[in-house]
Tab-separated table of C-alpha atoms in Angstrom:
chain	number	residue	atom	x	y	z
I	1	UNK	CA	92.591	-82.074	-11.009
I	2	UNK	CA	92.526	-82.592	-7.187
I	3	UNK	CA	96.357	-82.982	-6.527
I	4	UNK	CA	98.334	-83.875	-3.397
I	5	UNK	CA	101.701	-82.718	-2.908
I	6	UNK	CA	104.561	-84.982	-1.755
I	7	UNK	CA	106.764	-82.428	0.404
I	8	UNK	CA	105.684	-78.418	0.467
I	9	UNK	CA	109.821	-76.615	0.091
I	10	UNK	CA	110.012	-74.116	-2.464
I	11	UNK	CA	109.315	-76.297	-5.499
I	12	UNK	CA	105.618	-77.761	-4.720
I	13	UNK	CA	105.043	-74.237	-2.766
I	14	UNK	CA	105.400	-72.834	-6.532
I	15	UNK	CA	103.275	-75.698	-8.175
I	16	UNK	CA	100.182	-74.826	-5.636
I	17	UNK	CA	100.385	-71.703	-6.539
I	18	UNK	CA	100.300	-72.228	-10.798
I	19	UNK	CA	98.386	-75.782	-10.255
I	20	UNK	CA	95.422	-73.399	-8.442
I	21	UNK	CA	95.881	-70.535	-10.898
I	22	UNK	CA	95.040	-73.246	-13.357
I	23	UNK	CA	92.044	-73.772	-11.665
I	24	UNK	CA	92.831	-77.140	-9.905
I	25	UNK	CA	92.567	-77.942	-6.345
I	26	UNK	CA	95.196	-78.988	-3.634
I	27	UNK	CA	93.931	-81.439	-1.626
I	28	UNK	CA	96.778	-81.450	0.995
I	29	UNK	CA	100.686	-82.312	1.807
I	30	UNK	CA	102.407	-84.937	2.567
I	31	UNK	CA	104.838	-84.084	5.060
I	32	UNK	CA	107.710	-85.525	7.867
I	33	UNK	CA	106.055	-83.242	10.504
I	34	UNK	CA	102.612	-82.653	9.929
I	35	UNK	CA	101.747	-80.778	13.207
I	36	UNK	CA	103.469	-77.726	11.463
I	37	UNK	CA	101.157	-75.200	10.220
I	38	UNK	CA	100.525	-75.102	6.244
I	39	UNK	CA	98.480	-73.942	4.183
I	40	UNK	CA	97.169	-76.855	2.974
I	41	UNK	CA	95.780	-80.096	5.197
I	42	UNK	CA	98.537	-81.848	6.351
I	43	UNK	CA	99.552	-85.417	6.044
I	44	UNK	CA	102.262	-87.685	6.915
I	45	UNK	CA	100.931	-90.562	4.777
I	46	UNK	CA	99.374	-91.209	1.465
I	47	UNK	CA	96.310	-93.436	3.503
I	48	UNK	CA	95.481	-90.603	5.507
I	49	UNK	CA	95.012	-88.568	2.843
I	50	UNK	CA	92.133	-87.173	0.958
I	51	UNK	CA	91.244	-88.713	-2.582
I	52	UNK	CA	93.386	-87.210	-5.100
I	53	UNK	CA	93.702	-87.828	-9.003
I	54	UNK	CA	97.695	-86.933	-9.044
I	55	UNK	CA	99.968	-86.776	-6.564
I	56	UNK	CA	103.008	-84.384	-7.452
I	57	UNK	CA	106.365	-84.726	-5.462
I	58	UNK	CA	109.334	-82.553	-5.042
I	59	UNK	CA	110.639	-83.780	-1.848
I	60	UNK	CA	113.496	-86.276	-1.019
I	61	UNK	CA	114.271	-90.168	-0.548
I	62	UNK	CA	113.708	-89.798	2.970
I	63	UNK	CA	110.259	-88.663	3.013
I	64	UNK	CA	109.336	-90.333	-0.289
I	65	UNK	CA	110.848	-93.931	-0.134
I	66	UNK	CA	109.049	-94.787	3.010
I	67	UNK	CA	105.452	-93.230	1.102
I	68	UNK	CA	106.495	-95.866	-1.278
I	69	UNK	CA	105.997	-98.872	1.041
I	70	UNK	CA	102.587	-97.976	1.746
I	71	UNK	CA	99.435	-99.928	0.173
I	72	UNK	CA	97.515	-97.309	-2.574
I	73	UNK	CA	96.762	-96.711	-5.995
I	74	UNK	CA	97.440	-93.107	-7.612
I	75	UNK	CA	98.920	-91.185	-10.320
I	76	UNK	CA	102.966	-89.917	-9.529
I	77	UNK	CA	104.593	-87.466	-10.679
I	78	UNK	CA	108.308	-87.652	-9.123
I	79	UNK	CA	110.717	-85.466	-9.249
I	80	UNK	CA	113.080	-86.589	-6.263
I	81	UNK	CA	116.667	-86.132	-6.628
I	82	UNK	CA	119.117	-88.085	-4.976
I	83	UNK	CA	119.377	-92.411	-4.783
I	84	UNK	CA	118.066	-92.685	-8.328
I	85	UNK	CA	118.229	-96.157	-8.658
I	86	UNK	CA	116.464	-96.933	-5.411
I	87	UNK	CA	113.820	-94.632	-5.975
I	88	UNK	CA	113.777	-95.814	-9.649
I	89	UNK	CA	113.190	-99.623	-8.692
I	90	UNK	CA	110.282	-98.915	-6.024
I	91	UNK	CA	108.659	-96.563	-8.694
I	92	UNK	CA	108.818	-99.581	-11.292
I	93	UNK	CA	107.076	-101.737	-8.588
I	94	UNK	CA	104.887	-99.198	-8.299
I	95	UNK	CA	103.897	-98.763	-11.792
I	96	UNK	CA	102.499	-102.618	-12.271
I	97	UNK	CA	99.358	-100.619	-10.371
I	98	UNK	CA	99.112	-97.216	-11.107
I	99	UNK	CA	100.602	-94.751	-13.844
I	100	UNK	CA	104.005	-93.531	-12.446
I	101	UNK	CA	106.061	-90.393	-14.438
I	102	UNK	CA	109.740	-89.944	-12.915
I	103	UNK	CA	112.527	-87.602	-14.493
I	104	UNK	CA	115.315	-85.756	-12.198
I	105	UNK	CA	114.017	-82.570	-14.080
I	106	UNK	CA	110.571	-81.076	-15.058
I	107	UNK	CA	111.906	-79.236	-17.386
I	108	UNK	CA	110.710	-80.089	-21.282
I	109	UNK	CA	113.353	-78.284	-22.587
I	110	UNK	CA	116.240	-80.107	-20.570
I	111	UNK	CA	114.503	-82.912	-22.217
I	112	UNK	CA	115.211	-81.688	-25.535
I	113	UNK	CA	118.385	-80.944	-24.367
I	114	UNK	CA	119.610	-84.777	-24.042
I	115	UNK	CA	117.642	-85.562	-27.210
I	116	UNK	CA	120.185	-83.154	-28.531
I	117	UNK	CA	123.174	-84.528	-27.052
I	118	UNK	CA	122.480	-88.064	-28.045
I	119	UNK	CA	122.275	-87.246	-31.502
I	120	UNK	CA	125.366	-85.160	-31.242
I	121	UNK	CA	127.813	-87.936	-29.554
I	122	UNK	CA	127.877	-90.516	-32.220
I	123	UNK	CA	128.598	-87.310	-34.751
I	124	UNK	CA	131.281	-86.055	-32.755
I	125	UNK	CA	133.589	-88.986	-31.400
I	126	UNK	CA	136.425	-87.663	-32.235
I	127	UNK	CA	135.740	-84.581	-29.912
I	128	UNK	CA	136.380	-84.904	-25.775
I	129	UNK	CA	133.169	-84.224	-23.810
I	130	UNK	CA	133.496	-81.578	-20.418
I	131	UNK	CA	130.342	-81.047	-18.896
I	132	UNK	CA	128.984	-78.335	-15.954
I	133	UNK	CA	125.876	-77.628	-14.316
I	134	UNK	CA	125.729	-74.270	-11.947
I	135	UNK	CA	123.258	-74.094	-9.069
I	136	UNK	CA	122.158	-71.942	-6.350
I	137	UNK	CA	124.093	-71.572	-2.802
I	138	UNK	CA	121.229	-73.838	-1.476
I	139	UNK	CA	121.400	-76.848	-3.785
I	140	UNK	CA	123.008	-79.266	-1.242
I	141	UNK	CA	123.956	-82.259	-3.941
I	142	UNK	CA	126.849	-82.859	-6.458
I	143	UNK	CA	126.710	-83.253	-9.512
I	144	UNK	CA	122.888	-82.792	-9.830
I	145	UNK	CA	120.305	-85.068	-10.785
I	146	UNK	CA	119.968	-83.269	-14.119
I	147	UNK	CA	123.320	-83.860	-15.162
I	148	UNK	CA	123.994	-87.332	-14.422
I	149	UNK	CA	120.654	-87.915	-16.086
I	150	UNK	CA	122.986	-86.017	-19.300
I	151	UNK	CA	125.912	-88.103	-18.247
I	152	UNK	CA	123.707	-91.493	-18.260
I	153	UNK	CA	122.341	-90.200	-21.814
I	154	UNK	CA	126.077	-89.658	-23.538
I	155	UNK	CA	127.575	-93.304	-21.586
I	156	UNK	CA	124.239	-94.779	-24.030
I	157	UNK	CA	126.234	-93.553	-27.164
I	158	UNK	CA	129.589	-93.772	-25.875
I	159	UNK	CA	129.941	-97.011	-23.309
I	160	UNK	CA	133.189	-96.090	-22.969
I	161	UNK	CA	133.149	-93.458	-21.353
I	162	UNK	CA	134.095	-92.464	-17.564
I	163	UNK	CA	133.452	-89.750	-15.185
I	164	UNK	CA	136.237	-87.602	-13.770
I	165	UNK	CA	134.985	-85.241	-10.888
I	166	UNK	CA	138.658	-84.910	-9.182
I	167	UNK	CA	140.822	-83.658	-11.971
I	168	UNK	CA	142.276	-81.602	-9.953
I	169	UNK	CA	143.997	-84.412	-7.836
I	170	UNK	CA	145.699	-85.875	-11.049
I	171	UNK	CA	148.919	-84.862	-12.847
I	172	UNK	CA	148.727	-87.036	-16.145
I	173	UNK	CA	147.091	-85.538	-19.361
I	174	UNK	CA	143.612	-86.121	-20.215
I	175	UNK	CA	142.189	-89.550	-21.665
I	176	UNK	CA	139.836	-89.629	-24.339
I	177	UNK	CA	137.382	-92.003	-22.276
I	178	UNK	CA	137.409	-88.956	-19.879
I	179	UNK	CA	133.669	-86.920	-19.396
I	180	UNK	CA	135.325	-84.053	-16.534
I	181	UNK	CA	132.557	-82.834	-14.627
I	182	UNK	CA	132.396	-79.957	-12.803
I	183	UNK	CA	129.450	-78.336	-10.135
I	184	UNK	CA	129.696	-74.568	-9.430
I	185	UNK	CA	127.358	-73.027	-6.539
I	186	UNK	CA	126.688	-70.026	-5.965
I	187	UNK	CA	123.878	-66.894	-5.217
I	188	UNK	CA	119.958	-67.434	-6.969
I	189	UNK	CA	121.329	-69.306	-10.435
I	190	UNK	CA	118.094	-71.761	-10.434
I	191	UNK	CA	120.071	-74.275	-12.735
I	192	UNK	CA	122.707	-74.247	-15.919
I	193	UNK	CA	123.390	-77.509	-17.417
I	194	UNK	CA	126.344	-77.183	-20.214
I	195	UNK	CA	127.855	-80.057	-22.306
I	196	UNK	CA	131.141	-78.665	-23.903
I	197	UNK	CA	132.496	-80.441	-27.428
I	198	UNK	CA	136.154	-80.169	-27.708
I	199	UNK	CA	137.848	-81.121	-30.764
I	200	UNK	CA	140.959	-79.574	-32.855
I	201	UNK	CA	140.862	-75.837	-32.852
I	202	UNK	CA	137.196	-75.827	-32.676
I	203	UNK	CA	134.735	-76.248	-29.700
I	204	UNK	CA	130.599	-76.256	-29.504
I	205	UNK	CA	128.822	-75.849	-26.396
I	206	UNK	CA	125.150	-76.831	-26.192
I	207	UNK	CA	123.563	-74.997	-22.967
I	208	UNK	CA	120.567	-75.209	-20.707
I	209	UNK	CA	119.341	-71.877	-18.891
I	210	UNK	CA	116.634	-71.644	-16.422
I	211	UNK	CA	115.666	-68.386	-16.058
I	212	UNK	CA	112.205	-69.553	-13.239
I	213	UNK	CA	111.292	-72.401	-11.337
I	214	UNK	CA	108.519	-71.895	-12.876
I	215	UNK	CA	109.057	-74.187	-15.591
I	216	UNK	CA	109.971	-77.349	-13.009
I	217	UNK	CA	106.704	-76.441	-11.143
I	218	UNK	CA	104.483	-76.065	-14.622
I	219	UNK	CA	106.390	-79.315	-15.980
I	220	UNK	CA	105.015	-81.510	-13.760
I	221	UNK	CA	101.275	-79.830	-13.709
I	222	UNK	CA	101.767	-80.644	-17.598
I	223	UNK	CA	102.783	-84.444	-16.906
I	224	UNK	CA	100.011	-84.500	-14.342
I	225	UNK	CA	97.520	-83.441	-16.776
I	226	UNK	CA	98.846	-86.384	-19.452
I	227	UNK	CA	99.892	-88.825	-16.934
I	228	UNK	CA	96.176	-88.780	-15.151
I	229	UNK	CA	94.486	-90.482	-18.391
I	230	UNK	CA	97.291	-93.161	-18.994
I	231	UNK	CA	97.523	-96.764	-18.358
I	232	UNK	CA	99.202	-98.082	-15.076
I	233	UNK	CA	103.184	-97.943	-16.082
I	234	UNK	CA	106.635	-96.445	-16.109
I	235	UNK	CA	106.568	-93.390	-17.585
I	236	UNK	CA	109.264	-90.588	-18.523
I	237	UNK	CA	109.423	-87.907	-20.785
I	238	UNK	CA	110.265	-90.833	-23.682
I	239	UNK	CA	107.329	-92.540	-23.840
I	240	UNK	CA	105.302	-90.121	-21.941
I	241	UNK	CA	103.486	-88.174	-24.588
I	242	UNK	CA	104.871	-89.096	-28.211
I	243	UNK	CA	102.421	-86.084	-29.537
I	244	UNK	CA	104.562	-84.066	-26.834
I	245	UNK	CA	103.688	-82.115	-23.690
């Protein structure tokens, strides 16, 4: 695949490195400031780019939101975090003209992970929900993208529930509406995601370690490789690939 990459930080610098290893081709970046030196040819719109089959993107709203007002016709694969829905809506426009993949995290396995979940709620209603996700000292957003993608997928089996980041600032006991959430930063963790199942006297915990970013950066190569012979629409890990990535 030729493949352009939507922001060059440490995420798409890691899927150059596997996507070429895998014997495809970078065409270039899209960047804010393309008169910085990179490795790759530098762009600071999709127009002005060189044909590509895919374009891959781990970058932000800022830079990608405006790339989304432009006039062109290519495979995404987006994996912005932060002002979901807004990024979510212009994708959906999007999609009436090209194929367009979005999920807050590459990872197949944090995938599983909700599938998981949502099979565990309805079984469990009884039990309270806690949940935590860990992050590096760099990760600048809270909660992360990951989790409230979790938190959307346990409000589908239980509407009733509601999020509590601030427990801390309350005296009165615990409701059983309550999902407490929790973000812990610190040093190189590259992402935990943890769902915690209280009940009486007995407690399960369903975890998510990842152990390289090598898996976000390989995930979307993976979706790329699917999402480049699919019909223009929305696309997640759902209805992706039902014979699985």
């Amino acid at each position: 695949m030729r493949i352009l990459l939507i922001g060059y930080g440490a995420m798409n610098e890691r899927v150059a490195r596997l996507a070429e290893e895998r014997d495809n081709e970078i065409v270039g970046v899209i960047v804010k400031d393309s008169s910085k030196q990179y490795p790759y040819p530098a762009f600071n719109s999709i127009s002005k780019a060189p044909e590509a089959d895919v374009a891959i993107d781990f970058s932000n709203p800022e830079l990608l939101l405006p790339l989304l007002e432009e006039d062109f016709t290519l495979p995404l694969v987006i994996a912005t975090t932060g002002e979901k829905e807004k990024v979510i809506e212009k994708l959906k426009e999007k999609s009436a003209h090209m194929p367009v993949f979005f999920s807050a995290n590459m990872s197949y396995g944090v995938h599983i992970l909700k599938e998981i979940i949502q099979y565990a709620v309805p079984l469990l209603e009884d039990f309270d929900i806690e949940m935590i996700e860990k992050h590096h000292n760099k990760k600048v957003d809270a909660p992360s993208g990951t989790l409230v993608q979790l938190y959307d997928a346990i409000k589908e089996k239980r509407e009733q529930s509601v999020p509590v980041y601030d427990r801390h600032e309350s005296s009165s006991k615990r409701e059983a509406a309550e999902i407490g959430i929790s973000s812990q930063r610190g040093g190189t963790i590259v992402g935990e995601h943890q769902v915690l199942f209280a009940g009486h006297d007995e407690t399960i915990e369903i975890t998510h370690r990842a152990q390289s970013k090598d898996i976000f950066a390989n995930g979307a190569i993976n979706v790329a490789d699917v999402l480049v012979n699919k019909e223009n629409g929305y696309y997640t890990y759902n209805n992706l690939n039902e014979e699985r990535i």
